[in-house]
């Protein structure tokens, strides 16, 4: 770890001595690029805190920059894919499956499928729209008296607790969790609940389609498989119906597994009072404290139940219905700038 700055220092001295010998015979147009290269190399060992991690990050900075640019450009494409794929499933459900349900199912199951399916659809559409259109929250750029923990090196503004810089949005985000390309937006203090609720209800919707359509998928697969050996006529309408059922089941099952895993991971983080970024920071801090015989405690962990109450904004029992199971546009607790507003006790909200 300590060898790297010395090597870089020797390399810079050698480069500087070579440049001095050739400076007189070097054209003016090449002197400025050479000076810039010297400045870059010197910045790698400008203080004693430089180590191999800093050097690797500096070398990979062009790669990170390219990833940020591509993610920013393709954000709208990802949003279009979410809308298009979801719309395709809705088209199959309304055109192909709903008439069959109305003609073959009992009244009880008809009411169940119609009510649950439309409730789930409303929750998905509402939370996705809110997650994409709601600002995650930004720290003030003007001078103020709000407490801060550091200064952003890129924005050059004070960073409140739990605030991190997003290279894709090119700004600091309050209680940043991550930048989601499927939302074309950062997930932060003011839209974190919308993001998680969208993931949750989209997973439930995909599970619903996968479980309820399993028998239809098997029948459609067998029908297509036996098409070449059967003597019965196989019309274009039948072929499109079976292929649509297979497409719906494969897509919803795949999304249910992938998005379900992501939803479970975020549920674990919420139970611990952490974001995705804080998970890595807290893990490093816990290891650092353990080596010194101490125990690290997350200051934003109020207990599993209280963490969920704070996250969903539950203040009374009826809020589990009106703010969790029904669409709600209420704002989260606090302003995302200060985090000492919640009393740390056993049962913060007796709900």
mmCIF file of C-alpha atoms in Angstrom:
data_model
loop_
_atom_site.group_PDB
_atom_site.id
_atom_site.type_symbol
_atom_site.label_atom_id
_atom_site.label_comp_id
_atom_site.label_asym_id
_atom_site.label_seq_id
_atom_site.Cartn_x
_atom_site.Cartn_y
_atom_site.Cartn_z
ATOM 1 C CA UNK A 1 0.000 0.000 0.000
ATOM 2 C CA UNK A 2 2.821 2.418 0.854
ATOM 3 C CA UNK A 3 4.995 1.353 -2.087
ATOM 4 C CA UNK A 4 2.653 2.766 -4.711
ATOM 5 C CA UNK A 5 3.098 6.492 -3.901
ATOM 6 C CA UNK A 6 6.905 6.074 -3.896
ATOM 7 C CA UNK A 7 6.887 4.408 -7.311
ATOM 8 C CA UNK A 8 4.593 7.074 -8.725
ATOM 9 C CA UNK A 9 6.799 9.767 -7.207
ATOM 10 C CA UNK A 10 9.933 8.335 -8.858
ATOM 11 C CA UNK A 11 8.112 7.989 -12.174
ATOM 12 C CA UNK A 12 6.990 11.611 -12.025
ATOM 13 C CA UNK A 13 10.531 12.797 -11.215
ATOM 14 C CA UNK A 14 11.876 10.851 -14.191
ATOM 15 C CA UNK A 15 9.201 12.280 -16.462
ATOM 16 C CA UNK A 16 9.898 15.793 -15.182
ATOM 17 C CA UNK A 17 13.649 15.449 -15.804
ATOM 18 C CA UNK A 18 13.011 14.180 -19.329
ATOM 19 C CA UNK A 19 10.651 17.040 -20.023
ATOM 20 C CA UNK A 20 13.201 19.580 -18.812
ATOM 21 C CA UNK A 21 15.851 18.264 -21.207
ATOM 22 C CA UNK A 22 13.479 18.330 -24.158
ATOM 23 C CA UNK A 23 11.545 21.473 -23.260
ATOM 24 C CA UNK A 24 13.755 23.766 -25.314
ATOM 25 C CA UNK A 25 13.402 21.744 -28.495
ATOM 26 C CA UNK A 26 9.746 20.788 -27.983
ATOM 27 C CA UNK A 27 7.079 22.701 -29.968
ATOM 28 C CA UNK A 28 4.729 24.930 -28.022
ATOM 29 C CA UNK A 29 1.668 22.839 -28.946
ATOM 30 C CA UNK A 30 3.133 19.810 -27.163
ATOM 31 C CA UNK A 31 4.222 21.581 -23.992
ATOM 32 C CA UNK A 32 0.711 22.113 -22.657
ATOM 33 C CA UNK A 33 -0.375 18.427 -23.023
ATOM 34 C CA UNK A 34 2.873 17.337 -21.383
ATOM 35 C CA UNK A 35 2.307 19.729 -18.504
ATOM 36 C CA UNK A 36 -1.224 18.372 -18.107
ATOM 37 C CA UNK A 37 0.074 14.770 -17.966
ATOM 38 C CA UNK A 38 2.595 15.820 -15.304
ATOM 39 C CA UNK A 39 -0.207 17.391 -13.290
ATOM 40 C CA UNK A 40 -2.295 14.211 -13.501
ATOM 41 C CA UNK A 41 0.592 12.049 -12.333
ATOM 42 C CA UNK A 42 1.427 14.448 -9.526
ATOM 43 C CA UNK A 43 -2.184 14.359 -8.335
ATOM 44 C CA UNK A 44 -1.831 10.613 -7.683
ATOM 45 C CA UNK A 45 0.601 11.189 -4.800
ATOM 46 C CA UNK A 46 -0.318 14.670 -3.659
ATOM 47 C CA UNK A 47 -0.632 13.632 0.012
ATOM 48 C CA UNK A 48 0.018 10.765 2.405
ATOM 49 C CA UNK A 49 -3.546 9.429 2.077
ATOM 50 C CA UNK A 50 -2.925 8.164 -1.437
ATOM 51 C CA UNK A 51 -2.887 4.384 -1.783
ATOM 52 C CA UNK A 52 -3.427 1.758 -4.444
ATOM 53 C CA UNK A 53 -7.214 2.179 -4.263
ATOM 54 C CA UNK A 54 -6.914 5.826 -5.222
ATOM 55 C CA UNK A 55 -4.616 4.949 -8.136
ATOM 56 C CA UNK A 56 -6.984 2.226 -9.404
ATOM 57 C CA UNK A 57 -9.980 4.572 -9.126
ATOM 58 C CA UNK A 58 -8.071 7.209 -11.073
ATOM 59 C CA UNK A 59 -7.129 4.759 -13.816
ATOM 60 C CA UNK A 60 -10.726 3.513 -14.121
ATOM 61 C CA UNK A 61 -12.232 7.007 -14.038
ATOM 62 C CA UNK A 62 -12.711 7.066 -17.856
ATOM 63 C CA UNK A 63 -14.585 3.738 -17.613
ATOM 64 C CA UNK A 64 -16.837 5.084 -14.853
ATOM 65 C CA UNK A 65 -17.422 8.222 -16.880
ATOM 66 C CA UNK A 66 -18.448 6.206 -19.937
ATOM 67 C CA UNK A 67 -20.839 4.048 -17.879
ATOM 68 C CA UNK A 68 -22.444 7.181 -16.425
ATOM 69 C CA UNK A 69 -22.893 8.679 -19.880
ATOM 70 C CA UNK A 70 -24.440 5.503 -21.328
ATOM 71 C CA UNK A 71 -26.761 5.095 -18.346
ATOM 72 C CA UNK A 72 -27.897 8.695 -18.683
ATOM 73 C CA UNK A 73 -28.550 8.265 -22.412
ATOM 74 C CA UNK A 74 -30.344 4.905 -22.121
ATOM 75 C CA UNK A 75 -32.485 5.914 -19.133
ATOM 76 C CA UNK A 76 -35.446 6.840 -21.306
ATOM 77 C CA UNK A 77 -35.024 3.605 -23.257
ATOM 78 C CA UNK A 78 -35.284 1.573 -20.052
ATOM 79 C CA UNK A 79 -38.431 3.465 -19.026
ATOM 80 C CA UNK A 80 -39.916 2.766 -22.458
ATOM 81 C CA UNK A 81 -39.122 -0.941 -22.055
ATOM 82 C CA UNK A 82 -40.895 -1.082 -18.685
ATOM 83 C CA UNK A 83 -43.998 0.584 -20.125
ATOM 84 C CA UNK A 84 -43.942 -1.473 -23.332
ATOM 85 C CA UNK A 85 -43.463 -4.866 -21.649
ATOM 86 C CA UNK A 86 -46.106 -4.122 -19.014
ATOM 87 C CA UNK A 87 -48.522 -2.951 -21.716
ATOM 88 C CA UNK A 88 -47.958 -6.137 -23.695
ATOM 89 C CA UNK A 89 -48.933 -8.250 -20.674
ATOM 90 C CA UNK A 90 -52.040 -6.103 -20.144
ATOM 91 C CA UNK A 91 -52.992 -6.511 -23.803
ATOM 92 C CA UNK A 92 -52.766 -10.300 -23.540
ATOM 93 C CA UNK A 93 -54.698 -10.298 -20.261
ATOM 94 C CA UNK A 94 -57.585 -8.194 -21.596
ATOM 95 C CA UNK A 95 -57.788 -9.552 -25.157
ATOM 96 C CA UNK A 96 -56.960 -13.236 -24.637
ATOM 97 C CA UNK A 97 -57.502 -14.193 -21.007
ATOM 98 C CA UNK A 98 -60.331 -12.016 -19.703
ATOM 99 C CA UNK A 99 -62.948 -13.340 -22.193
ATOM 100 C CA UNK A 100 -61.956 -16.904 -21.307
ATOM 101 C CA UNK A 101 -62.244 -16.136 -17.582
ATOM 102 C CA UNK A 102 -65.696 -14.606 -17.991
ATOM 103 C CA UNK A 103 -66.919 -17.610 -19.993
ATOM 104 C CA UNK A 104 -65.420 -20.512 -18.013
ATOM 105 C CA UNK A 105 -64.804 -19.438 -14.383
ATOM 106 C CA UNK A 106 -67.293 -19.418 -11.519
ATOM 107 C CA UNK A 107 -68.642 -16.069 -10.251
ATOM 108 C CA UNK A 108 -66.411 -16.186 -7.171
ATOM 109 C CA UNK A 109 -63.206 -16.574 -9.178
ATOM 110 C CA UNK A 110 -64.348 -13.977 -11.712
ATOM 111 C CA UNK A 111 -64.784 -11.408 -8.932
ATOM 112 C CA UNK A 112 -61.431 -12.403 -7.397
ATOM 113 C CA UNK A 113 -59.446 -12.069 -10.620
ATOM 114 C CA UNK A 114 -61.113 -8.816 -11.682
ATOM 115 C CA UNK A 115 -60.775 -7.134 -8.274
ATOM 116 C CA UNK A 116 -57.262 -8.296 -7.394
ATOM 117 C CA UNK A 117 -55.896 -7.818 -10.887
ATOM 118 C CA UNK A 118 -57.112 -4.228 -11.185
ATOM 119 C CA UNK A 119 -56.014 -3.319 -7.643
ATOM 120 C CA UNK A 120 -52.538 -4.660 -8.369
ATOM 121 C CA UNK A 121 -52.438 -2.824 -11.696
ATOM 122 C CA UNK A 122 -53.404 0.488 -10.074
ATOM 123 C CA UNK A 123 -50.704 0.107 -7.403
ATOM 124 C CA UNK A 124 -48.047 -0.679 -10.018
ATOM 125 C CA UNK A 125 -48.954 2.232 -12.300
ATOM 126 C CA UNK A 126 -49.273 4.746 -9.457
ATOM 127 C CA UNK A 127 -45.989 3.934 -7.744
ATOM 128 C CA UNK A 128 -44.017 3.698 -10.985
ATOM 129 C CA UNK A 129 -45.268 7.097 -12.088
ATOM 130 C CA UNK A 130 -44.470 8.636 -8.706
ATOM 131 C CA UNK A 131 -41.037 6.985 -8.554
ATOM 132 C CA UNK A 132 -40.042 8.350 -11.960
ATOM 133 C CA UNK A 133 -41.572 11.829 -11.588
ATOM 134 C CA UNK A 134 -40.787 12.603 -7.926
ATOM 135 C CA UNK A 135 -37.512 14.345 -7.173
ATOM 136 C CA UNK A 136 -35.324 12.280 -4.812
ATOM 137 C CA UNK A 137 -34.319 15.445 -2.923
ATOM 138 C CA UNK A 138 -31.258 17.663 -3.213
ATOM 139 C CA UNK A 139 -29.266 19.521 -0.544
ATOM 140 C CA UNK A 140 -29.450 23.331 -0.680
ATOM 141 C CA UNK A 141 -26.684 24.987 -2.661
ATOM 142 C CA UNK A 142 -26.968 28.327 -0.905
ATOM 143 C CA UNK A 143 -25.287 29.083 2.415
ATOM 144 C CA UNK A 144 -27.313 27.869 5.406
ATOM 145 C CA UNK A 145 -26.993 26.692 9.002
ATOM 146 C CA UNK A 146 -27.943 23.073 8.341
ATOM 147 C CA UNK A 147 -25.453 20.643 9.926
ATOM 148 C CA UNK A 148 -23.306 18.702 7.475
ATOM 149 C CA UNK A 149 -20.811 15.849 7.724
ATOM 150 C CA UNK A 150 -18.546 16.596 4.745
ATOM 151 C CA UNK A 151 -18.181 18.646 1.592
ATOM 152 C CA UNK A 152 -18.827 17.143 -1.827
ATOM 153 C CA UNK A 153 -15.663 17.297 -3.916
ATOM 154 C CA UNK A 154 -17.633 17.526 -7.168
ATOM 155 C CA UNK A 155 -20.531 19.811 -6.210
ATOM 156 C CA UNK A 156 -18.363 21.740 -3.714
ATOM 157 C CA UNK A 157 -21.316 22.107 -1.338
ATOM 158 C CA UNK A 158 -21.905 20.824 2.218
ATOM 159 C CA UNK A 159 -23.277 17.272 2.389
ATOM 160 C CA UNK A 160 -25.886 16.555 5.102
ATOM 161 C CA UNK A 161 -25.926 13.112 6.736
ATOM 162 C CA UNK A 162 -26.846 10.202 4.416
ATOM 163 C CA UNK A 163 -26.274 12.385 1.338
ATOM 164 C CA UNK A 164 -24.149 11.070 -1.540
ATOM 165 C CA UNK A 165 -23.135 12.292 -4.969
ATOM 166 C CA UNK A 166 -24.651 10.659 -8.050
ATOM 167 C CA UNK A 167 -22.322 10.717 -11.030
ATOM 168 C CA UNK A 168 -25.173 10.052 -13.467
ATOM 169 C CA UNK A 169 -27.420 12.863 -12.211
ATOM 170 C CA UNK A 170 -24.278 14.916 -11.540
ATOM 171 C CA UNK A 171 -25.591 16.204 -8.212
ATOM 172 C CA UNK A 172 -25.878 15.208 -4.563
ATOM 173 C CA UNK A 173 -28.944 13.211 -3.459
ATOM 174 C CA UNK A 174 -30.543 13.232 -0.001
ATOM 175 C CA UNK A 175 -30.502 9.751 1.586
ATOM 176 C CA UNK A 176 -29.353 8.295 -1.699
ATOM 177 C CA UNK A 177 -29.964 4.581 -2.209
ATOM 178 C CA UNK A 178 -28.868 4.156 -5.829
ATOM 179 C CA UNK A 179 -29.487 5.410 -9.349
ATOM 180 C CA UNK A 180 -32.115 3.232 -11.014
ATOM 181 C CA UNK A 181 -31.893 3.129 -14.822
ATOM 182 C CA UNK A 182 -35.379 1.567 -15.011
ATOM 183 C CA UNK A 183 -36.748 4.747 -13.438
ATOM 184 C CA UNK A 184 -34.301 7.098 -15.164
ATOM 185 C CA UNK A 185 -34.071 8.695 -11.757
ATOM 186 C CA UNK A 186 -32.182 8.476 -8.496
ATOM 187 C CA UNK A 187 -33.771 6.729 -5.533
ATOM 188 C CA UNK A 188 -33.520 9.081 -2.574
ATOM 189 C CA UNK A 189 -35.362 10.468 0.418
ATOM 190 C CA UNK A 190 -38.571 11.591 -1.300
ATOM 191 C CA UNK A 191 -39.141 8.710 -3.738
ATOM 192 C CA UNK A 192 -37.614 5.719 -1.920
ATOM 193 C CA UNK A 193 -41.053 4.527 -0.770
ATOM 194 C CA UNK A 194 -42.452 4.769 -4.296
ATOM 195 C CA UNK A 195 -39.543 2.741 -5.671
ATOM 196 C CA UNK A 196 -39.879 -0.056 -3.123
ATOM 197 C CA UNK A 197 -43.684 -0.159 -3.438
ATOM 198 C CA UNK A 198 -43.382 -0.429 -7.215
ATOM 199 C CA UNK A 199 -40.932 -3.332 -6.878
ATOM 200 C CA UNK A 200 -43.191 -5.022 -4.332
ATOM 201 C CA UNK A 201 -46.435 -4.744 -6.305
ATOM 202 C CA UNK A 202 -44.777 -5.551 -9.618
ATOM 203 C CA UNK A 203 -43.396 -8.726 -8.024
ATOM 204 C CA UNK A 204 -46.836 -9.601 -6.647
ATOM 205 C CA UNK A 205 -48.403 -8.959 -10.042
ATOM 206 C CA UNK A 206 -45.870 -11.163 -11.825
ATOM 207 C CA UNK A 207 -46.352 -13.921 -9.250
ATOM 208 C CA UNK A 208 -50.102 -13.645 -9.723
ATOM 209 C CA UNK A 209 -49.783 -14.033 -13.497
ATOM 210 C CA UNK A 210 -47.257 -16.846 -13.179
ATOM 211 C CA UNK A 211 -49.230 -18.898 -10.653
ATOM 212 C CA UNK A 212 -52.682 -18.359 -12.157
ATOM 213 C CA UNK A 213 -51.400 -18.930 -15.699
ATOM 214 C CA UNK A 214 -49.346 -22.051 -15.043
ATOM 215 C CA UNK A 215 -52.035 -24.459 -16.279
ATOM 216 C CA UNK A 216 -52.669 -22.330 -19.354
ATOM 217 C CA UNK A 217 -48.934 -22.280 -20.070
ATOM 218 C CA UNK A 218 -48.681 -26.086 -19.908
ATOM 219 C CA UNK A 219 -51.715 -26.520 -22.159
ATOM 220 C CA UNK A 220 -50.398 -23.965 -24.664
ATOM 221 C CA UNK A 221 -46.951 -25.560 -24.720
ATOM 222 C CA UNK A 222 -48.398 -29.038 -25.288
ATOM 223 C CA UNK A 223 -50.715 -27.704 -28.004
ATOM 224 C CA UNK A 224 -47.846 -26.162 -29.952
ATOM 225 C CA UNK A 225 -45.689 -29.249 -29.413
ATOM 226 C CA UNK A 226 -48.385 -31.569 -30.787
ATOM 227 C CA UNK A 227 -49.304 -29.315 -33.689
ATOM 228 C CA UNK A 228 -47.148 -31.168 -36.228
ATOM 229 C CA UNK A 229 -48.450 -34.622 -35.252
ATOM 230 C CA UNK A 230 -52.120 -33.771 -34.796
ATOM 231 C CA UNK A 231 -54.672 -34.010 -37.579
ATOM 232 C CA UNK A 232 -57.016 -31.425 -36.072
ATOM 233 C CA UNK A 233 -56.934 -27.964 -37.693
ATOM 234 C CA UNK A 234 -54.700 -25.435 -35.976
ATOM 235 C CA UNK A 235 -55.832 -21.917 -36.889
ATOM 236 C CA UNK A 236 -53.800 -18.722 -36.798
ATOM 237 C CA UNK A 237 -55.953 -17.485 -33.907
ATOM 238 C CA UNK A 238 -55.199 -20.590 -31.839
ATOM 239 C CA UNK A 239 -51.486 -20.334 -32.600
ATOM 240 C CA UNK A 240 -51.332 -16.671 -31.548
ATOM 241 C CA UNK A 241 -53.309 -17.388 -28.384
ATOM 242 C CA UNK A 242 -50.961 -20.158 -27.291
ATOM 243 C CA UNK A 243 -47.822 -18.169 -28.115
ATOM 244 C CA UNK A 244 -49.182 -15.179 -26.216
ATOM 245 C CA UNK A 245 -49.839 -17.303 -23.146
ATOM 246 C CA UNK A 246 -46.306 -18.739 -23.282
ATOM 247 C CA UNK A 247 -44.805 -15.263 -23.713
ATOM 248 C CA UNK A 248 -46.784 -13.901 -20.757
ATOM 249 C CA UNK A 249 -45.881 -16.783 -18.453
ATOM 250 C CA UNK A 250 -42.155 -16.785 -19.307
ATOM 251 C CA UNK A 251 -41.844 -12.993 -18.946
ATOM 252 C CA UNK A 252 -43.788 -12.699 -15.691
ATOM 253 C CA UNK A 253 -42.041 -15.702 -14.130
ATOM 254 C CA UNK A 254 -38.609 -14.321 -15.014
ATOM 255 C CA UNK A 255 -39.409 -10.869 -13.675
ATOM 256 C CA UNK A 256 -40.940 -12.353 -10.537
ATOM 257 C CA UNK A 257 -37.699 -14.180 -9.710
ATOM 258 C CA UNK A 258 -35.318 -11.330 -10.594
ATOM 259 C CA UNK A 259 -37.355 -8.453 -9.187
ATOM 260 C CA UNK A 260 -38.450 -10.570 -6.235
ATOM 261 C CA UNK A 261 -34.839 -11.045 -5.176
ATOM 262 C CA UNK A 262 -34.213 -7.301 -5.436
ATOM 263 C CA UNK A 263 -37.354 -6.577 -3.405
ATOM 264 C CA UNK A 264 -36.325 -8.978 -0.642
ATOM 265 C CA UNK A 265 -32.868 -7.380 -0.505
ATOM 266 C CA UNK A 266 -34.324 -3.893 -0.139
ATOM 267 C CA UNK A 267 -36.787 -5.160 2.482
ATOM 268 C CA UNK A 268 -33.833 -6.424 4.536
ATOM 269 C CA UNK A 269 -32.108 -3.051 4.204
ATOM 270 C CA UNK A 270 -35.261 -1.197 5.273
ATOM 271 C CA UNK A 271 -35.590 -3.474 8.311
ATOM 272 C CA UNK A 272 -32.039 -2.467 9.289
ATOM 273 C CA UNK A 273 -32.564 1.242 8.644
ATOM 274 C CA UNK A 274 -29.999 1.290 5.830
ATOM 275 C CA UNK A 275 -29.741 2.229 2.183
ATOM 276 C CA UNK A 276 -27.762 0.282 -0.400
ATOM 277 C CA UNK A 277 -24.828 2.668 -0.070
ATOM 278 C CA UNK A 278 -24.966 2.692 3.727
ATOM 279 C CA UNK A 279 -24.878 -1.100 3.737
ATOM 280 C CA UNK A 280 -21.314 -1.060 2.364
ATOM 281 C CA UNK A 281 -20.284 1.874 4.559
ATOM 282 C CA UNK A 282 -21.693 0.290 7.721
ATOM 283 C CA UNK A 283 -20.054 -3.057 6.938
ATOM 284 C CA UNK A 284 -16.632 -1.419 6.651
ATOM 285 C CA UNK A 285 -17.247 0.614 9.787
ATOM 286 C CA UNK A 286 -18.356 -2.479 11.717
ATOM 287 C CA UNK A 287 -15.176 -4.356 10.735
ATOM 288 C CA UNK A 288 -13.065 -1.343 11.672
ATOM 289 C CA UNK A 289 -14.714 -1.103 15.108
ATOM 290 C CA UNK A 290 -14.484 -4.870 15.685
ATOM 291 C CA UNK A 291 -10.722 -4.808 15.204
ATOM 292 C CA UNK A 292 -10.550 -2.263 18.028
ATOM 293 C CA UNK A 293 -12.795 -4.254 20.326
ATOM 294 C CA UNK A 294 -15.823 -2.009 19.866
ATOM 295 C CA UNK A 295 -19.327 -2.502 18.475
ATOM 296 C CA UNK A 296 -20.705 -0.317 15.701
ATOM 297 C CA UNK A 297 -24.363 0.686 15.950
ATOM 298 C CA UNK A 298 -26.284 2.200 13.064
ATOM 299 C CA UNK A 299 -27.642 5.552 14.318
ATOM 300 C CA UNK A 300 -30.606 5.354 11.910
ATOM 301 C CA UNK A 301 -31.846 1.946 13.068
ATOM 302 C CA UNK A 302 -34.926 2.374 15.271
ATOM 303 C CA UNK A 303 -35.879 -1.305 15.400
ATOM 304 C CA UNK A 304 -37.403 -3.431 12.636
ATOM 305 C CA UNK A 305 -41.031 -2.428 13.150
ATOM 306 C CA UNK A 306 -40.261 1.241 13.705
ATOM 307 C CA UNK A 307 -38.061 1.288 10.614
ATOM 308 C CA UNK A 308 -41.028 0.130 8.529
ATOM 309 C CA UNK A 309 -43.313 2.691 10.185
ATOM 310 C CA UNK A 310 -40.871 5.470 9.418
ATOM 311 C CA UNK A 311 -40.354 4.231 5.859
ATOM 312 C CA UNK A 312 -44.067 3.995 5.010
ATOM 313 C CA UNK A 313 -45.068 6.996 7.134
ATOM 314 C CA UNK A 314 -47.393 4.983 9.366
ATOM 315 C CA UNK A 315 -48.615 7.075 12.299
ATOM 316 C CA UNK A 316 -51.812 5.221 13.174
ATOM 317 C CA UNK A 317 -53.373 1.840 12.464
ATOM 318 C CA UNK A 318 -55.517 3.053 9.573
ATOM 319 C CA UNK A 319 -52.369 4.138 7.733
ATOM 320 C CA UNK A 320 -51.471 0.506 7.050
ATOM 321 C CA UNK A 321 -54.514 0.551 4.748
ATOM 322 C CA UNK A 322 -54.531 4.105 3.415
ATOM 323 C CA UNK A 323 -50.758 4.547 3.031
ATOM 324 C CA UNK A 324 -49.521 1.011 2.315
ATOM 325 C CA UNK A 325 -52.321 -0.957 0.636
ATOM 326 C CA UNK A 326 -53.818 1.993 -1.235
ATOM 327 C CA UNK A 327 -52.176 4.683 -3.399
ATOM 328 C CA UNK A 328 -50.915 7.552 -1.256
ATOM 329 C CA UNK A 329 -48.844 10.589 -2.143
ATOM 330 C CA UNK A 330 -47.862 11.586 1.402
ATOM 331 C CA UNK A 331 -44.324 12.859 1.926
ATOM 332 C CA UNK A 332 -41.824 10.943 4.090
ATOM 333 C CA UNK A 333 -40.768 11.938 7.595
ATOM 334 C CA UNK A 334 -38.412 14.889 7.826
ATOM 335 C CA UNK A 335 -36.757 16.945 5.142
ATOM 336 C CA UNK A 336 -33.802 14.618 4.479
ATOM 337 C CA UNK A 337 -31.334 17.171 5.860
ATOM 338 C CA UNK A 338 -31.377 16.348 9.587
ATOM 339 C CA UNK A 339 -31.867 12.885 11.076
ATOM 340 C CA UNK A 340 -32.090 13.526 14.817
ATOM 341 C CA UNK A 341 -35.841 14.182 14.775
ATOM 342 C CA UNK A 342 -36.894 10.665 15.722
ATOM 343 C CA UNK A 343 -36.704 9.708 19.407
ATOM 344 C CA UNK A 344 -34.783 6.475 19.739
ATOM 345 C CA UNK A 345 -36.931 4.342 22.024
ATOM 346 C CA UNK A 346 -38.488 0.929 22.074
ATOM 347 C CA UNK A 347 -41.808 1.766 20.438
ATOM 348 C CA UNK A 348 -41.566 5.091 18.668
ATOM 349 C CA UNK A 349 -45.118 4.939 17.327
ATOM 350 C CA UNK A 350 -47.617 2.787 19.257
ATOM 351 C CA UNK A 351 -49.392 1.429 16.180
#
